[in-house]
mmCIF file of C-alpha atoms and ligand atoms in Angstrom:
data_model
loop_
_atom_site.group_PDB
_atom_site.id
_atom_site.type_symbol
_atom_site.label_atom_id
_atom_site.label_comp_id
_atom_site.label_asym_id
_atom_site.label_seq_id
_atom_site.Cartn_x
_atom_site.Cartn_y
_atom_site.Cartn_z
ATOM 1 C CA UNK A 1 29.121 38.455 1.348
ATOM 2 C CA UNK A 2 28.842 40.299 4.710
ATOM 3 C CA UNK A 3 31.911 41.499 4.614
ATOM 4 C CA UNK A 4 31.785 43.361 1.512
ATOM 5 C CA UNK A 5 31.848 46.943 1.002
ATOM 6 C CA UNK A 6 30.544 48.337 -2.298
ATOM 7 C CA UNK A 7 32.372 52.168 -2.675
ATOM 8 C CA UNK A 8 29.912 54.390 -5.032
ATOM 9 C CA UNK A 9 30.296 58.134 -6.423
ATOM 10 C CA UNK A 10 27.811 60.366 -6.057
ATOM 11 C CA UNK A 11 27.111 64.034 -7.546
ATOM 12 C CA UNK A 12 25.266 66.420 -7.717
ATOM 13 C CA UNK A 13 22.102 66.570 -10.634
ATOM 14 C CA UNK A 14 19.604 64.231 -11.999
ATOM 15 C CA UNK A 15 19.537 60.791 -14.656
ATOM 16 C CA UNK A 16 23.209 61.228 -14.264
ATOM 17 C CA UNK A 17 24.351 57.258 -14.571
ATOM 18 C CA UNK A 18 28.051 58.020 -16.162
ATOM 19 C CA UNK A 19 30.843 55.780 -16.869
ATOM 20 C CA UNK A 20 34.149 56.496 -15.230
ATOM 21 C CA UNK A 21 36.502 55.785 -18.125
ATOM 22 C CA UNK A 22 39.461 54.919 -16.042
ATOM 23 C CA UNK A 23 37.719 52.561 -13.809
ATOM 24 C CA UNK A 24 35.241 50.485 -16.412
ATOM 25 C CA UNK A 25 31.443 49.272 -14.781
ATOM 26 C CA UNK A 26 32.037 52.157 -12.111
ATOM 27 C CA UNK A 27 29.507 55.113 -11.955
ATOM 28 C CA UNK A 28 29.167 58.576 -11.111
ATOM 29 C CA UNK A 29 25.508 58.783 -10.423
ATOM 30 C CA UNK A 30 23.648 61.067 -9.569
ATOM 31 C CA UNK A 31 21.239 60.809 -6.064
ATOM 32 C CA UNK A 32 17.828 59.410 -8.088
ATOM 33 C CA UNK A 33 20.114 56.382 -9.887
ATOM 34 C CA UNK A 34 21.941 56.106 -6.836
ATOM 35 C CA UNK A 35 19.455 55.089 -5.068
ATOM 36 C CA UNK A 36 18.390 52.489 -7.691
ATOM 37 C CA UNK A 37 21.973 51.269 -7.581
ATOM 38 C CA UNK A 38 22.034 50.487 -4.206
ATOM 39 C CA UNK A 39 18.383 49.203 -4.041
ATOM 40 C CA UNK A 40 19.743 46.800 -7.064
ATOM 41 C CA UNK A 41 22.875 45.921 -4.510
ATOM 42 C CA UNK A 42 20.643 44.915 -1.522
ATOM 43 C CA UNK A 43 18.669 42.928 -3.662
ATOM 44 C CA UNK A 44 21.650 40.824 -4.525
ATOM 45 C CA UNK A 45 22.513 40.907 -0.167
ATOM 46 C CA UNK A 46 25.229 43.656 -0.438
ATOM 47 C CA UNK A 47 24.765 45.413 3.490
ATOM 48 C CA UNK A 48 27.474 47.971 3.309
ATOM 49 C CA UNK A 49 28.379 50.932 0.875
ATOM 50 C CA UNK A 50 30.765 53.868 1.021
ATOM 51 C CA UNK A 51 29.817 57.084 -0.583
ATOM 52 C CA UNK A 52 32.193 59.430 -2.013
ATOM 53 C CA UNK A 53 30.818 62.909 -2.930
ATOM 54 C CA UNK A 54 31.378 65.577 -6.022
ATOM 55 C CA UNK A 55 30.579 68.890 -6.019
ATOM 56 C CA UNK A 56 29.028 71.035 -8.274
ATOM 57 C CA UNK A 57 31.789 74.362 -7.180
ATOM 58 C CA UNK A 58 34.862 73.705 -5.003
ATOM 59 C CA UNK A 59 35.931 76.111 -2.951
ATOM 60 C CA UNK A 60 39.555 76.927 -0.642
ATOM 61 C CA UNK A 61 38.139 74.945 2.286
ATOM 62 C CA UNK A 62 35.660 72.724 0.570
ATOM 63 C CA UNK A 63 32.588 73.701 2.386
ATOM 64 C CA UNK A 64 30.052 71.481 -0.046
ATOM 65 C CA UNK A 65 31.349 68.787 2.465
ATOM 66 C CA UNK A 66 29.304 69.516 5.491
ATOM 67 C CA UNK A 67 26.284 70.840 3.515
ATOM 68 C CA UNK A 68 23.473 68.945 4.865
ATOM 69 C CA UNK A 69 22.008 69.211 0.965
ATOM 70 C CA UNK A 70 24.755 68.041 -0.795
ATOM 71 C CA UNK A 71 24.111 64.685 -2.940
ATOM 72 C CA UNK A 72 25.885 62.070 -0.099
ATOM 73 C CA UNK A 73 24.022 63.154 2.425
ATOM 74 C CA UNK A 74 20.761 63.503 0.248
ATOM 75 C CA UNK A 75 21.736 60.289 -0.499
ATOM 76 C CA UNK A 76 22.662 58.790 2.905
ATOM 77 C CA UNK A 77 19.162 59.640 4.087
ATOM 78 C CA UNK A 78 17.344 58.647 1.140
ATOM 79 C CA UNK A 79 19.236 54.739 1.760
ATOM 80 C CA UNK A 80 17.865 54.973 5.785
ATOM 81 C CA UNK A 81 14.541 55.798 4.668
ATOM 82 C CA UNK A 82 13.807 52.962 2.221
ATOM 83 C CA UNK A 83 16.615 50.238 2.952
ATOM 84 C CA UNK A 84 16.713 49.629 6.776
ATOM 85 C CA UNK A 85 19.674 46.706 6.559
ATOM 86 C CA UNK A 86 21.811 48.710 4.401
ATOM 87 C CA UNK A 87 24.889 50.369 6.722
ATOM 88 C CA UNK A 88 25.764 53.649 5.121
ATOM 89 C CA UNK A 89 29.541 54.575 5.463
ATOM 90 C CA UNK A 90 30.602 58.368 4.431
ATOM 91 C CA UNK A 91 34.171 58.959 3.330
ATOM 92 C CA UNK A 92 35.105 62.063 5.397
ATOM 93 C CA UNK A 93 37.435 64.030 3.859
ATOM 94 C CA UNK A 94 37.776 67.488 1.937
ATOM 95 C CA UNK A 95 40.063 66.560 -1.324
ATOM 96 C CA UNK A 96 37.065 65.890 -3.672
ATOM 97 C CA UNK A 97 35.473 69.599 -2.401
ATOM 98 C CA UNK A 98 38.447 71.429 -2.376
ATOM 99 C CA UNK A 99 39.493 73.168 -5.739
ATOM 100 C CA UNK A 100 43.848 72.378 -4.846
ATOM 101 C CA UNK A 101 42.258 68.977 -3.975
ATOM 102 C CA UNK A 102 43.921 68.191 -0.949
ATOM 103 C CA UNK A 103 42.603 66.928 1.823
ATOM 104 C CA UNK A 104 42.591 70.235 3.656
ATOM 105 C CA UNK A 105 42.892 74.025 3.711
ATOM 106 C CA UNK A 106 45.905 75.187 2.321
ATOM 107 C CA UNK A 107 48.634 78.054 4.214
ATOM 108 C CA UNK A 108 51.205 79.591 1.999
ATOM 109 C CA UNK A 109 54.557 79.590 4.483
ATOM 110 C CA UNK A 110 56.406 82.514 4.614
ATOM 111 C CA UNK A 111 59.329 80.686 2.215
ATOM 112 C CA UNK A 112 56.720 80.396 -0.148
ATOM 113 C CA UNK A 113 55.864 77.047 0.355
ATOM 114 C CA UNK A 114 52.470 75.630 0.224
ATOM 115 C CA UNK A 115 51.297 72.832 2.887
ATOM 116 C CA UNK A 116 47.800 71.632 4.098
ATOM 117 C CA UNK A 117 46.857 73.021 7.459
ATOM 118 C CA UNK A 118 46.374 69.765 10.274
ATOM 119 C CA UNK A 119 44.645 71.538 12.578
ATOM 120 C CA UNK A 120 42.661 73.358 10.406
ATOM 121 C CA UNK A 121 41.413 70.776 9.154
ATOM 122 C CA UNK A 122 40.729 68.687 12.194
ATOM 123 C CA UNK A 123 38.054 71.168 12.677
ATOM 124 C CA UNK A 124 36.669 71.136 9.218
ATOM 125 C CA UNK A 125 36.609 67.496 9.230
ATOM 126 C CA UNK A 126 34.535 67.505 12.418
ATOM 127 C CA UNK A 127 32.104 69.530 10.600
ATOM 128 C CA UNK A 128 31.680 66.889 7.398
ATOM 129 C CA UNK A 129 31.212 64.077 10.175
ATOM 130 C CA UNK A 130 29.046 65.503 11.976
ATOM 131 C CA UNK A 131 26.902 66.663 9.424
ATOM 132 C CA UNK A 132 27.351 63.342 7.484
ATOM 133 C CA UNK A 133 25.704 61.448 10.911
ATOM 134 C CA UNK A 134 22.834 64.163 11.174
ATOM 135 C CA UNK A 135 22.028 62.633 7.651
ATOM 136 C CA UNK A 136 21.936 59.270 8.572
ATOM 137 C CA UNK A 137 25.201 57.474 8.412
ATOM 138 C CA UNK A 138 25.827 54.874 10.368
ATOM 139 C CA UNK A 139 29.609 54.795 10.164
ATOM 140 C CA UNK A 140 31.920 57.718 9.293
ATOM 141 C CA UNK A 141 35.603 57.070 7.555
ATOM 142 C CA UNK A 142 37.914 59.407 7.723
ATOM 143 C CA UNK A 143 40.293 59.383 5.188
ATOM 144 C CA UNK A 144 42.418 62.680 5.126
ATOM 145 C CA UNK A 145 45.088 61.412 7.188
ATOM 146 C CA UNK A 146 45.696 64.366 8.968
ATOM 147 C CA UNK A 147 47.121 63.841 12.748
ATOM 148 C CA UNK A 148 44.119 63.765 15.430
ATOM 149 C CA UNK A 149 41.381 63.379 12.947
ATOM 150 C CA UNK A 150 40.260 60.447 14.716
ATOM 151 C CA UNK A 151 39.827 62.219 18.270
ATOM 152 C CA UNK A 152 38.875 65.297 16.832
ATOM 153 C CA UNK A 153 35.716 64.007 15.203
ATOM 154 C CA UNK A 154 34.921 61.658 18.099
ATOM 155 C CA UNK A 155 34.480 64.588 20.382
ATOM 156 C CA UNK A 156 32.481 66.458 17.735
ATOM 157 C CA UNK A 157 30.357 63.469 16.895
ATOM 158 C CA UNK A 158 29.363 63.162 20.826
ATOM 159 C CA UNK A 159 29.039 66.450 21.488
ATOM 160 C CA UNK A 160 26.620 66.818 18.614
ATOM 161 C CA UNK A 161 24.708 63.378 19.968
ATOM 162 C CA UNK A 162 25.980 61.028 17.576
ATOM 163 C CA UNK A 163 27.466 58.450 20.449
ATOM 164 C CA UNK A 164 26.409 55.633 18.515
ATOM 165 C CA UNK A 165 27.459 56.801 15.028
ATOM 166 C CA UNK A 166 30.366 54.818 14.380
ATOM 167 C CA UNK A 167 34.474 55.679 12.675
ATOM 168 C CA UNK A 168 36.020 53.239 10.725
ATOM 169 C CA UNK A 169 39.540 55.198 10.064
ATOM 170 C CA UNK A 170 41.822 55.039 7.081
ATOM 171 C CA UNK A 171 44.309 54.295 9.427
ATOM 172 C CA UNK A 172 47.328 52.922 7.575
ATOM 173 C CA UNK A 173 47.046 54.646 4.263
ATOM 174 C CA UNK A 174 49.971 54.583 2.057
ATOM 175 C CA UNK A 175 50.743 57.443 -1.014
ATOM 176 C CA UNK A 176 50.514 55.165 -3.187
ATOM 177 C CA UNK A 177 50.022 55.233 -7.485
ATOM 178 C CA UNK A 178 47.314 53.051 -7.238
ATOM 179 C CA UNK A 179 44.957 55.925 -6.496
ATOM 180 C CA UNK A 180 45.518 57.129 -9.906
ATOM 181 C CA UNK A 181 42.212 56.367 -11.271
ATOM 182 C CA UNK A 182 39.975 57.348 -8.342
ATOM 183 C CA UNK A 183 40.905 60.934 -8.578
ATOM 184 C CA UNK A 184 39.624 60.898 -12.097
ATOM 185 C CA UNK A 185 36.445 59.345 -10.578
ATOM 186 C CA UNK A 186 36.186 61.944 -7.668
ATOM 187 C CA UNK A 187 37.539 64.631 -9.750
ATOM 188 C CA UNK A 188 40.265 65.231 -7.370
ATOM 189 C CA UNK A 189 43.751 65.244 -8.546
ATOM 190 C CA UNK A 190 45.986 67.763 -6.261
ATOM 191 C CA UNK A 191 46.524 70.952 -8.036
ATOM 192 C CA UNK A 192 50.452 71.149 -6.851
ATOM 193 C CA UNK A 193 52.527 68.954 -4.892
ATOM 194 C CA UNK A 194 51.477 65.259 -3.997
ATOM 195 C CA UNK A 195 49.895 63.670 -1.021
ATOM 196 C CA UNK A 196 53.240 62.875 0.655
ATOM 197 C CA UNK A 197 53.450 64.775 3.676
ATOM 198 C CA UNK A 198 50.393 63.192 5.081
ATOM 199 C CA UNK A 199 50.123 59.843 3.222
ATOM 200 C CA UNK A 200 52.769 56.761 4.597
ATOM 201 C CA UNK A 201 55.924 56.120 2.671
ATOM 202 C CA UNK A 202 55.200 52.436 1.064
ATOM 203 C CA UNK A 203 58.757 51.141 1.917
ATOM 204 C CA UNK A 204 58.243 50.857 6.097
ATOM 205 C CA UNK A 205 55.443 48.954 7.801
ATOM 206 C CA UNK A 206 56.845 49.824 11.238
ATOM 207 C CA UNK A 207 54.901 53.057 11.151
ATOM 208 C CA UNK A 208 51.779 51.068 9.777
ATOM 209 C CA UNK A 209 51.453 49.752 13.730
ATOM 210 C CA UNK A 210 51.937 53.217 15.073
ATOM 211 C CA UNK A 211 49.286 54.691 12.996
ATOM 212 C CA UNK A 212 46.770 51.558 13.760
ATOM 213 C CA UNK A 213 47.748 52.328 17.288
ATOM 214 C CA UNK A 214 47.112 55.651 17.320
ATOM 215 C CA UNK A 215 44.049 55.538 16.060
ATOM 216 C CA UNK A 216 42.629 52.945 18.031
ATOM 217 C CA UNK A 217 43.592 54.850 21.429
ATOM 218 C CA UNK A 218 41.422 57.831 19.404
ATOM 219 C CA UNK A 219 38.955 56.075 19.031
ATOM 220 C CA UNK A 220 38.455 54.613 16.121
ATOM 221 C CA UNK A 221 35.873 51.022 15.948
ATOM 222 C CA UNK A 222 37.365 49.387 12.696
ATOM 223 C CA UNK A 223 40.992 50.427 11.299
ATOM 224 C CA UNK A 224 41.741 50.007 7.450
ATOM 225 C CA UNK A 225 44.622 49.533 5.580
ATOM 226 C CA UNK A 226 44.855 50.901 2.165
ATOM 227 C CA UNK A 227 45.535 49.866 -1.005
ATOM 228 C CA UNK A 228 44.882 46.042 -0.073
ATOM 229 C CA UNK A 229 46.332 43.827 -2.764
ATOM 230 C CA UNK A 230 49.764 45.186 -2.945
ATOM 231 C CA UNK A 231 50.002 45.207 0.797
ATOM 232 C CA UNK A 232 48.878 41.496 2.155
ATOM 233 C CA UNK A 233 51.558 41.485 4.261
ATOM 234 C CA UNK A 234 50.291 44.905 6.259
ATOM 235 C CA UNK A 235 47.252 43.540 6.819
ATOM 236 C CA UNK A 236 48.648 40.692 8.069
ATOM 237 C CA UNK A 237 50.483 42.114 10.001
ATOM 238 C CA UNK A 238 48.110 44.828 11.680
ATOM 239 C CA UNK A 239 45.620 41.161 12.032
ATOM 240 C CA UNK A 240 48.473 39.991 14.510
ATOM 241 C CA UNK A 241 48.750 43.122 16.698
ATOM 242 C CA UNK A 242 45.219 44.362 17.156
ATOM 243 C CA UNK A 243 41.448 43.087 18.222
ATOM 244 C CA UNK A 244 39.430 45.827 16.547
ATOM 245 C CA UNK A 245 37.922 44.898 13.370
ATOM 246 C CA UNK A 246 40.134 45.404 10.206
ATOM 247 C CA UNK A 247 39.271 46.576 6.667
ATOM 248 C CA UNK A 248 40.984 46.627 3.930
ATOM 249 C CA UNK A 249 40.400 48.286 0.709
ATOM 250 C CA UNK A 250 41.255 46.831 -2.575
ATOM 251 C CA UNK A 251 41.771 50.380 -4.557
ATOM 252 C CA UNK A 252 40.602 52.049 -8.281
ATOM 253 C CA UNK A 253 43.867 50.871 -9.699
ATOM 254 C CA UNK A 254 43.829 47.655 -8.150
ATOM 255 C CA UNK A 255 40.565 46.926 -9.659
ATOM 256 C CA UNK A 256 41.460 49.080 -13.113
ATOM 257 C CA UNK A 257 44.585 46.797 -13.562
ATOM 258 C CA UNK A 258 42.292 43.844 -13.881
ATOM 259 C CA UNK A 259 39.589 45.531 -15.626
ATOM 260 C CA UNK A 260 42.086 46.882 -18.214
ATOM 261 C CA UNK A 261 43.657 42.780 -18.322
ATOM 262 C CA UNK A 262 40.404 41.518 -18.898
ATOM 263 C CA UNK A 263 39.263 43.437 -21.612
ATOM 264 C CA UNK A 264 42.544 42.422 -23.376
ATOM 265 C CA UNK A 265 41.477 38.754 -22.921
ATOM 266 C CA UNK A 266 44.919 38.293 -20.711
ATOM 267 C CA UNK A 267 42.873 37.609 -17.522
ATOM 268 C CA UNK A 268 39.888 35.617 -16.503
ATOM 269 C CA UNK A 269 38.026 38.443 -14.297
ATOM 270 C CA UNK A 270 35.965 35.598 -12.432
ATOM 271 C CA UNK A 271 38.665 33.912 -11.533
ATOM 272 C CA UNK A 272 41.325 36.671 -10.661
ATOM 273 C CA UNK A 273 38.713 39.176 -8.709
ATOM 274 C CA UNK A 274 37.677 35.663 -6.805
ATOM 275 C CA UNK A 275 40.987 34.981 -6.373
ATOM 276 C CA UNK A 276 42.507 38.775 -4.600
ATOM 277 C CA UNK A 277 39.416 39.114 -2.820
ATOM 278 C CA UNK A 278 40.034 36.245 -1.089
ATOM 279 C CA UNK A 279 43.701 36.678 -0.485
ATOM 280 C CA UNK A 280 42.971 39.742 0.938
ATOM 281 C CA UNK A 281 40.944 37.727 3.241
ATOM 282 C CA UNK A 282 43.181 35.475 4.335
ATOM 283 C CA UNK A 283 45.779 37.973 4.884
ATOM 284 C CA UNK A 284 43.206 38.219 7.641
ATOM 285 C CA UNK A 285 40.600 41.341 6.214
ATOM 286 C CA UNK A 286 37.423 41.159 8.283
ATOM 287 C CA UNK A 287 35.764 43.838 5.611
ATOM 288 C CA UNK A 288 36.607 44.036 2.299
ATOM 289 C CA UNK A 289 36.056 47.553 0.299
ATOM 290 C CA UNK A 290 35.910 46.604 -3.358
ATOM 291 C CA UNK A 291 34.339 48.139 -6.264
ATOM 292 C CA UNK A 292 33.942 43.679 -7.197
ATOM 293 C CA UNK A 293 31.350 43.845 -4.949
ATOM 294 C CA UNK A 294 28.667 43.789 -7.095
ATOM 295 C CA UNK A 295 30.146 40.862 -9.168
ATOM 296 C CA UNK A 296 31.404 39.276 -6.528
ATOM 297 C CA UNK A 297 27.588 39.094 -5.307
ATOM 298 C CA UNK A 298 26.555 37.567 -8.590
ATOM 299 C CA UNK A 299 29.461 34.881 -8.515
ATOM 300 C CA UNK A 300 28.492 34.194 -4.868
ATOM 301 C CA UNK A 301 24.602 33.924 -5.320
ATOM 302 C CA UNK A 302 25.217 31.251 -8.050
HETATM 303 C C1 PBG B 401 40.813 60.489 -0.153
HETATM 304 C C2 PBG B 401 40.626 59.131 -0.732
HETATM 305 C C3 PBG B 401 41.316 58.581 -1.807
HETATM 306 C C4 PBG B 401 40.826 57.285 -1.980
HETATM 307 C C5 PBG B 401 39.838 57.101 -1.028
HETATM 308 N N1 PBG B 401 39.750 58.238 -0.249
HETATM 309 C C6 PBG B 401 42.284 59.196 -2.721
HETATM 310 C C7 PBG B 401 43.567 59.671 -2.243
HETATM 311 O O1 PBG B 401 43.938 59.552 -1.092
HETATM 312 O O2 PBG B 401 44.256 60.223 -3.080
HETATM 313 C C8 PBG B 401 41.296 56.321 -3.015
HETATM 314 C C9 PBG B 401 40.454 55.124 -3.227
HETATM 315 C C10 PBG B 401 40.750 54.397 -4.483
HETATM 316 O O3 PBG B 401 41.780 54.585 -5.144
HETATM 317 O O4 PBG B 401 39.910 53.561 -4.854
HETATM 318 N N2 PBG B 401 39.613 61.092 0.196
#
């Protein structure tokens, strides 16, 4: 049960408790039933969730990320103040803030040719983390996947004060299709073009330990590798080369395909969520980001 990670959607508003259609018993809430969500979760001994923001307006650069009043970190402090053992992890990025949704600013090259701006961002990104820590998180993720993110918001994190505030980096994160329902949930599909240029190309693992690697000697305190349940042997593999602690997250259309199975009567969801979750363990996961957890709680407090 420690190891679990519970991923939740927050936005901006009030009451707001609504059904993602593409991902069934997933949320957006707003910050109020947030809060009763994850007061529900530690109840049932969940430590650990990872908030994902939307927006009321997106902008070019998606400044509503490192607004110290938008709804995650609202939230994020709200969760400090009243639940003292629950570790609060922010997804730092800028794809569900930006209106082209990617996980930067965008420069138009001179051919005509759009592509998101690295360092840009880097600096952007330090900005969300930082202001994600001054909220209260305990643990920032950055998950834009742009070169030097890892480095670059280490040195903005300590030079703000936030030593002890912690990165767990998206480190090996493939493009991969199984993302598909998430950016209906964060309301972040790219407006043009695809996630390619900074997202890994599924068919090689050999650049999976260069990107672990790299972010390790960044600085990074826990690496992930992403999606989790079509990639066993990655994590396996990244187990076998590295000390620091390894998460894995099992994705929205990991967990939709089952959903979607289930509610056909084709698959036993006890059994089959039971069942990944703990492959993904024994692929040799130390964390586990699932949006199970919940259920996975209920199963396990029987
Ligand atoms: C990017 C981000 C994505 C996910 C987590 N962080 C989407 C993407 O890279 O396109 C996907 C998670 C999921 O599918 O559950 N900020």
């Amino acid at each position: 049960m420690n190891e679990l990670i519970a991923p939740l959607f927050v936005r901006e508003g009030r009451n707001i408790h609504q059904e993602i259609p593409s991902m069934p018993g997933q949320y957006q809430y707003s910050v109020d039933q947030a809060l009763e969500t994850v007061r529900r979760w530690s109840g049932k001994g969940l430590r650990a969730v990872l908030l994902f923001g939307i927006p009321e307006s997106k902008d070019p650069t998606g400044s509503g990320a490192w607004d110290d009043n938008a709804a995650v970190q609202r939230l994020s402090g709200a969760i400090k103040e009243t639940m003292n053992d629950m570790l609060v992890i922010t997804d730092t990025c800028l794809c569900e803030y930006t209106d082209h949704g990617h996980c930067g600013p965008v420069v138009h090259r001179p051919d005509g040719q759009a592509d998101v701006d690295n360092d840009a961002a880097l600096e952007l990104l330090g900005k969300v983390a930082t202001s994600q820590a001054r909220s209260g998180a305990d643990i920032v993720a950055p998950s834009a996947m742009m070169d030097g993110q890892v480095s670059a918001i280490r040195k903005e994190l300590d030079e703000a004060g936030f030593q002890t505030t912690a990165i767990m980096s998206y480190a090996v994160k493939f493009a991969s299709g199984f993302y598909a329902p998430f950016r209906d949930a964060a309301e972040s599909p790219p407006a043009f073009g695809d996630r390619r240029t900074y997202q890994m190309d599924f068919r090689t693992t050999g650049q999976a330990i260069m990107e672990a690697a790299g972010d390790v000697a960044e600085g990074a305190d826990i690496i992930m590798v992403k999606p989790a349940a079509a990639y066993l042997d990655v994590i396996a593999h990244v187990r076998r080369n590295f000390e620091a602690p390894l998460a894995a997250y099992h994705v929205s259309g990991e967990y939709s395909m089952i959903k979607a199975a289930v509610r056909e009567g084709w698959l036993d969801e006890r059994v089959v969520a039971m069942e990944v979750t703990t492959a993904i363990k024994r692929a040799g996961a130390d964390l586990i980001i699932t949006y199970f957890a919940e259920q996975l709680a209920d199963w396990l407090g029987e």
